[in-house]
Short mmCIF file of C-alpha atoms in Angstrom, two decimals:
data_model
loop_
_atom_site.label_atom_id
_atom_site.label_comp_id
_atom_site.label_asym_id
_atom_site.label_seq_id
_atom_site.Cartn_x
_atom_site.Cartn_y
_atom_site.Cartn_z
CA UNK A 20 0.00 0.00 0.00
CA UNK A 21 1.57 3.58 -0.88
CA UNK A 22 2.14 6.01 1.81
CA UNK A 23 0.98 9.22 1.04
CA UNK A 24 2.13 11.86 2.69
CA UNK A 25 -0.23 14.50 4.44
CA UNK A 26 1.14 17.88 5.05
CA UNK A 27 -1.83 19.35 5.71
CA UNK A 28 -2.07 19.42 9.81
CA UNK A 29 1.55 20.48 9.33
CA UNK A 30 1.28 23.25 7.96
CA UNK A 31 -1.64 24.58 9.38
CA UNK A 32 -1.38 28.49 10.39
CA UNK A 33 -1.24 29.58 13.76
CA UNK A 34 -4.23 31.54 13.19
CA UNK A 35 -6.16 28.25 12.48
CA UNK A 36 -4.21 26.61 15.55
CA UNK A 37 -1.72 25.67 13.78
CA UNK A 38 2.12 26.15 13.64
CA UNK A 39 3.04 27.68 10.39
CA UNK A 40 3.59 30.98 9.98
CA UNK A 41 1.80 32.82 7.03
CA UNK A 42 3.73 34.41 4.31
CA UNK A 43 2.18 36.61 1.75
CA UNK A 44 3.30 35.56 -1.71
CA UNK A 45 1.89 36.22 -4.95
CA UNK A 46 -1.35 37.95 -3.61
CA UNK A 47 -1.82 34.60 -1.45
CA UNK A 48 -0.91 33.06 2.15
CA UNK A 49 1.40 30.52 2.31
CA UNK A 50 2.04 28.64 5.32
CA UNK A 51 5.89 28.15 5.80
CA UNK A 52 8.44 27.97 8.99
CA UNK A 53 10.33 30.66 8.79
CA UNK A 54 14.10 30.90 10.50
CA UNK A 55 17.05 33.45 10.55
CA UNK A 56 19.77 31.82 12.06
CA UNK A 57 22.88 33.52 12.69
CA UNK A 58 25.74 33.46 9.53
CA UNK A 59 29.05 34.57 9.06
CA UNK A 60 30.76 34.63 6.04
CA UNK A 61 34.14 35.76 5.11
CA UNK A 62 34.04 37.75 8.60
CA UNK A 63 31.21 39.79 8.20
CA UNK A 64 28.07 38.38 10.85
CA UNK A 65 24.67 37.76 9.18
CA UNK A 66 21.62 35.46 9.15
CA UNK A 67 20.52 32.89 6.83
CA UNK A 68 16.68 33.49 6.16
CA UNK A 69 15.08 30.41 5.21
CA UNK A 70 11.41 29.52 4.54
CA UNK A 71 10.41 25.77 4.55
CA UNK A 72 7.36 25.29 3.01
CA UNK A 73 5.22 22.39 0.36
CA UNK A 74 6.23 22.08 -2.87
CA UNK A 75 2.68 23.00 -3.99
CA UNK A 76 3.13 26.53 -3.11
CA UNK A 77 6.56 27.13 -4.33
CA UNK A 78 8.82 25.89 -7.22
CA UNK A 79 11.57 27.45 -8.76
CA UNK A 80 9.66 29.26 -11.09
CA UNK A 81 9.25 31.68 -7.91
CA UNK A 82 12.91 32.52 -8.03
CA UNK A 83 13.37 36.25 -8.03
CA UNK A 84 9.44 37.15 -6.79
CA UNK A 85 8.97 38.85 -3.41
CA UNK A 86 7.77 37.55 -0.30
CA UNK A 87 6.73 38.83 2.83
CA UNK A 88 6.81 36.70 6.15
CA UNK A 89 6.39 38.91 9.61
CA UNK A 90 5.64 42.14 8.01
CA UNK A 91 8.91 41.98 6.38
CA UNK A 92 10.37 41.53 2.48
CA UNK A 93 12.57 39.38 0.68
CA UNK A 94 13.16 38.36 -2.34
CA UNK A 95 13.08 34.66 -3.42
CA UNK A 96 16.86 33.51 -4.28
CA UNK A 97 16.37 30.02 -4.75
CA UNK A 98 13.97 27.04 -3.98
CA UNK A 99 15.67 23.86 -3.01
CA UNK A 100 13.98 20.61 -2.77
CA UNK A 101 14.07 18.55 0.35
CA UNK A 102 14.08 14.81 0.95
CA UNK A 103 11.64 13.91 -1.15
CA UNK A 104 10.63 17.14 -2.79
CA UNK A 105 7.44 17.19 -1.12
CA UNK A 106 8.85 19.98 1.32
CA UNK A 107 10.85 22.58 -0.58
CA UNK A 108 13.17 25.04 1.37
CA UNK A 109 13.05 28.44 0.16
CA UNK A 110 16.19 30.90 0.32
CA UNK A 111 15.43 34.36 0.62
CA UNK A 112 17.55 37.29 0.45
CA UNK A 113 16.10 40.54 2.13
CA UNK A 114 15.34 43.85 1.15
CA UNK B 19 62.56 52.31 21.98
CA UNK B 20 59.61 52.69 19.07
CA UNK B 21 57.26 49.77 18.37
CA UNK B 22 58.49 47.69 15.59
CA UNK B 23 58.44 49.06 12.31
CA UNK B 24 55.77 46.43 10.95
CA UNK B 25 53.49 48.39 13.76
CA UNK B 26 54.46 51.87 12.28
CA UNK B 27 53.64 50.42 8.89
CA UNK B 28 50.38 49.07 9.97
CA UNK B 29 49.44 52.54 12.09
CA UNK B 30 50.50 54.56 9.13
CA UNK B 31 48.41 52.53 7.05
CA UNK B 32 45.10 52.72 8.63
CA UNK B 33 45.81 56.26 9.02
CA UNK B 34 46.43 56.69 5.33
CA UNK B 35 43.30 54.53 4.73
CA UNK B 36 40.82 56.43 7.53
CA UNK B 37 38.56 58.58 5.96
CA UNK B 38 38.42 57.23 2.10
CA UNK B 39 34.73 58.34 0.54
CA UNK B 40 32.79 54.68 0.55
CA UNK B 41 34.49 53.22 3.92
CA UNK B 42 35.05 56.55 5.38
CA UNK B 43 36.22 56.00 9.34
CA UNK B 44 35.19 51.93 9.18
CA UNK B 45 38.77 51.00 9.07
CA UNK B 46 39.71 47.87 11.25
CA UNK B 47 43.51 46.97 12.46
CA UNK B 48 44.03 43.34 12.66
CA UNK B 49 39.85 42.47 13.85
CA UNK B 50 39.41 39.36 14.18
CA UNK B 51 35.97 39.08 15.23
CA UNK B 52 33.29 39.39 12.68
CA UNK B 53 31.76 42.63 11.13
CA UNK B 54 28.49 43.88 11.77
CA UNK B 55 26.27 45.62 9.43
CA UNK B 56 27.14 48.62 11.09
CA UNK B 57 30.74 48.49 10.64
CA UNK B 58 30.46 48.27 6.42
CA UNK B 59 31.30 48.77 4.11
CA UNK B 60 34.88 48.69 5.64
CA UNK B 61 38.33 47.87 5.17
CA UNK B 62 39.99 45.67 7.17
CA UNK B 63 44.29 45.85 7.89
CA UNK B 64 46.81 43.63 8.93
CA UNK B 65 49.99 42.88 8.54
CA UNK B 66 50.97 39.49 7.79
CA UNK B 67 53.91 37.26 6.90
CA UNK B 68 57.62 38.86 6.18
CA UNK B 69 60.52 37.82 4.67
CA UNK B 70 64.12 38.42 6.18
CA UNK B 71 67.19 38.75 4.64
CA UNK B 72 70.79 39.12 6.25
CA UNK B 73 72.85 41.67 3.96
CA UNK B 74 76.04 41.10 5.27
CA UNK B 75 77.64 38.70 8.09
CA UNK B 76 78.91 41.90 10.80
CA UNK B 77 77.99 42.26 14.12
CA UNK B 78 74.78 44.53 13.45
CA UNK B 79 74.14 43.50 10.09
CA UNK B 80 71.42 44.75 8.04
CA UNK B 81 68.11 42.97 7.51
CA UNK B 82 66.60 42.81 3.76
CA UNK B 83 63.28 42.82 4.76
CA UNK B 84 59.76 42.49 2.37
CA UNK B 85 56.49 42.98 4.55
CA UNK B 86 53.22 41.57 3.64
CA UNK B 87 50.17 44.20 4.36
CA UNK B 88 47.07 43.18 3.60
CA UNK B 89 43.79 45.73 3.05
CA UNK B 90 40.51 43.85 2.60
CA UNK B 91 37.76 45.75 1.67
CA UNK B 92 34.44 44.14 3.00
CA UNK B 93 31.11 44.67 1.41
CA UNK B 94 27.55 43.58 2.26
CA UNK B 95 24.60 44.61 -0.21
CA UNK B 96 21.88 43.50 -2.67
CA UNK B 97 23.41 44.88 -5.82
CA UNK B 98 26.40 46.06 -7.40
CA UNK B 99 28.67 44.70 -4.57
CA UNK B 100 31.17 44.52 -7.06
CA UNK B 101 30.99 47.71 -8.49
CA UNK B 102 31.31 49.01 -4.68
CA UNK B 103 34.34 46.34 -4.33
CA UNK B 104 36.44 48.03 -7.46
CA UNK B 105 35.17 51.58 -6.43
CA UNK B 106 37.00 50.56 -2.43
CA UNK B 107 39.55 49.46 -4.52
CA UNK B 108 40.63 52.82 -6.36
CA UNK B 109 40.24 54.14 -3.76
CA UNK B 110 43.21 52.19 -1.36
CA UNK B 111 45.13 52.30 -4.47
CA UNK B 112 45.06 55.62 -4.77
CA UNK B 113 45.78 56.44 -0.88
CA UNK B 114 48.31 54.22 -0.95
CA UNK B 115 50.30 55.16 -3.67
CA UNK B 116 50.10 58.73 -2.04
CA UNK B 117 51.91 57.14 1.27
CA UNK B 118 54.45 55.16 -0.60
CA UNK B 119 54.97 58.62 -2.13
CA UNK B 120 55.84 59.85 1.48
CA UNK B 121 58.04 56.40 2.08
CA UNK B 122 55.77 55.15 4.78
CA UNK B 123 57.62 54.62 8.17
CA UNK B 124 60.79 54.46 6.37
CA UNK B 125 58.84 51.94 3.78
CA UNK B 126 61.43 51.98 0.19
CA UNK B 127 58.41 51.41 -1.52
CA UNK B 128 54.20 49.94 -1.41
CA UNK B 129 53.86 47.92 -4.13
CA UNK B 130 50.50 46.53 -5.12
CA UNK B 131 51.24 42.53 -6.05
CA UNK B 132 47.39 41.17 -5.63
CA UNK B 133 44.20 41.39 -5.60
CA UNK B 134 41.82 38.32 -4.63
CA UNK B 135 37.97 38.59 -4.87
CA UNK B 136 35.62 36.41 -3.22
CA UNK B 137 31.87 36.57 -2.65
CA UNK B 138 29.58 34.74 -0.65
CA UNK B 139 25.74 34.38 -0.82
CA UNK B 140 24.54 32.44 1.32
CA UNK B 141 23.90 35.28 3.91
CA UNK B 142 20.62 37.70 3.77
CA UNK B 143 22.65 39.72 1.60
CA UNK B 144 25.38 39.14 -0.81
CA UNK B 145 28.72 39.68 0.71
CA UNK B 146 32.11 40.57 -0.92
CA UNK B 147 35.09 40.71 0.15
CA UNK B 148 38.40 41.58 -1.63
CA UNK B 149 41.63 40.86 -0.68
CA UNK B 150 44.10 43.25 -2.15
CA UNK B 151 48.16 42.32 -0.71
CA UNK B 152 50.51 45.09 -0.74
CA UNK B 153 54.44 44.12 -0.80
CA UNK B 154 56.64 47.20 1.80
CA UNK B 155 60.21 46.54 1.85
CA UNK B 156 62.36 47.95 4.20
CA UNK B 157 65.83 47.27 5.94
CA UNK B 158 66.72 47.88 9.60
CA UNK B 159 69.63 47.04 11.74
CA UNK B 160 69.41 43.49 13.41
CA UNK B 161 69.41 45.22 16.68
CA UNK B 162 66.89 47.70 16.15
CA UNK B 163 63.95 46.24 13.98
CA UNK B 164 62.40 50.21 15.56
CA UNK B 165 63.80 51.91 13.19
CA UNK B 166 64.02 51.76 9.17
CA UNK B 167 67.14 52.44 7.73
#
């Protein structure tokens, strides 16, 4: 029997009582978890922002398009499959 | 006694390189803890590696000596980085060539032998950093690496 994965009590919003956070992206909310951890990188600090989120509601196509998660912007720099490519990770670069 | 002439070399050269129009007082002597946002663009100093060379075999012999000062010029931005990296560039360059002009704490010469580029974007924003390795040859007496002969 196939196993189908369900994603759907996942990545329910918080709003709903779920845990996702919503991200506004192409006129719609997304549900994604969203994290910023710290980065350096040739000696100058940063953060890695990072959206994971279903494949359904982004692909690669999205590359370059904004997004806004927490009442802030960022642009999409690339959208990187995981495991099996029914979760995608989503690399953003802010404003 | 003076601090060692690398140190007079490395004061002179932040002070030659404080105050430059894109990194303008965000000049850094030998950090070694990261940069915040704050702190860029900005150039970074240090002097490095030297070579020595004994000119003769007296007592108090003179020392042939080449030292390695490096400038990195650090960049973190959405666009252009590398436009801002050549424009940081110029602008060492130019300063530079201006203190060789005045023999820099006894410095014969600062020659320009490389520049290395790298950039990085993985962060929130791209980040660039050039690497740009100046060659200062001076001598002193064994006995008094203070003072450039």
């Amino acid at each position: 029997m196939p196993f189908t994965e369900d994603l759907a009590a996942f990545y329910t919003l918080k709003s709903a009582g779920g845990l996702a956070d919503p991200a506004t992206h192409a006129s719609t909310t997304k549900p994604v978890f969203f994290d910023r951890a710290y980065l350096e990188q040739l000696g100058v600090a940063g953060t890695n922002p990072v959206a994971r989120a279903r494949s359904t509601d982004f692909t690669v196509a999205d590359v370059g398009s904004v997004i806004v998660i927490g009442g802030v912007s960022y642009t999409i720099k690339g959208v990187e499959p995981i495991d099996d490519g029914a979760e995608v990770l989503v690399q953003l670069e802010a404003a | 006694m003076a601090a060692h002439v690398r140190t007079q070399m490395r004061v002179a050269t932040v002070a030659a390189l404080t105050g430059l129009a894109t990194t303008g007082a965000r000049v850094f002597a030998s950090r070694v803890y990261p940069l915040q946002d704050d702190d860029l663009p900005a150039l970074r100093v240090d002097t490095n590696n030297e070579d020595v060379d004994s000119e003769s075999i007296i007592a108090n012999r003179v020392l042939d000596r080449e030292l390695q000062v490096l400038v990195q010029a650090c960049v973190k931005q959405n666009a252009t980085y590398n436009d801002t990296i050549d424009q940081i560039i110029q602008e060492v360059e130019v300063a530079l060539s201006t203190l060789a002009a005045q023999t820099m704490a006894g410095a014969k010469s600062v020659q320009l032998q490389r520049i290395e580029v790298v950039l990085a974007g993985e962060a929130e924003k791209p980040v660039a950093v050039a690497t740009m390795l100046f060659a200062v040859p001076y001598h002193t007496a064994l006995n008094a690496p203070d003072v450039a002969l």
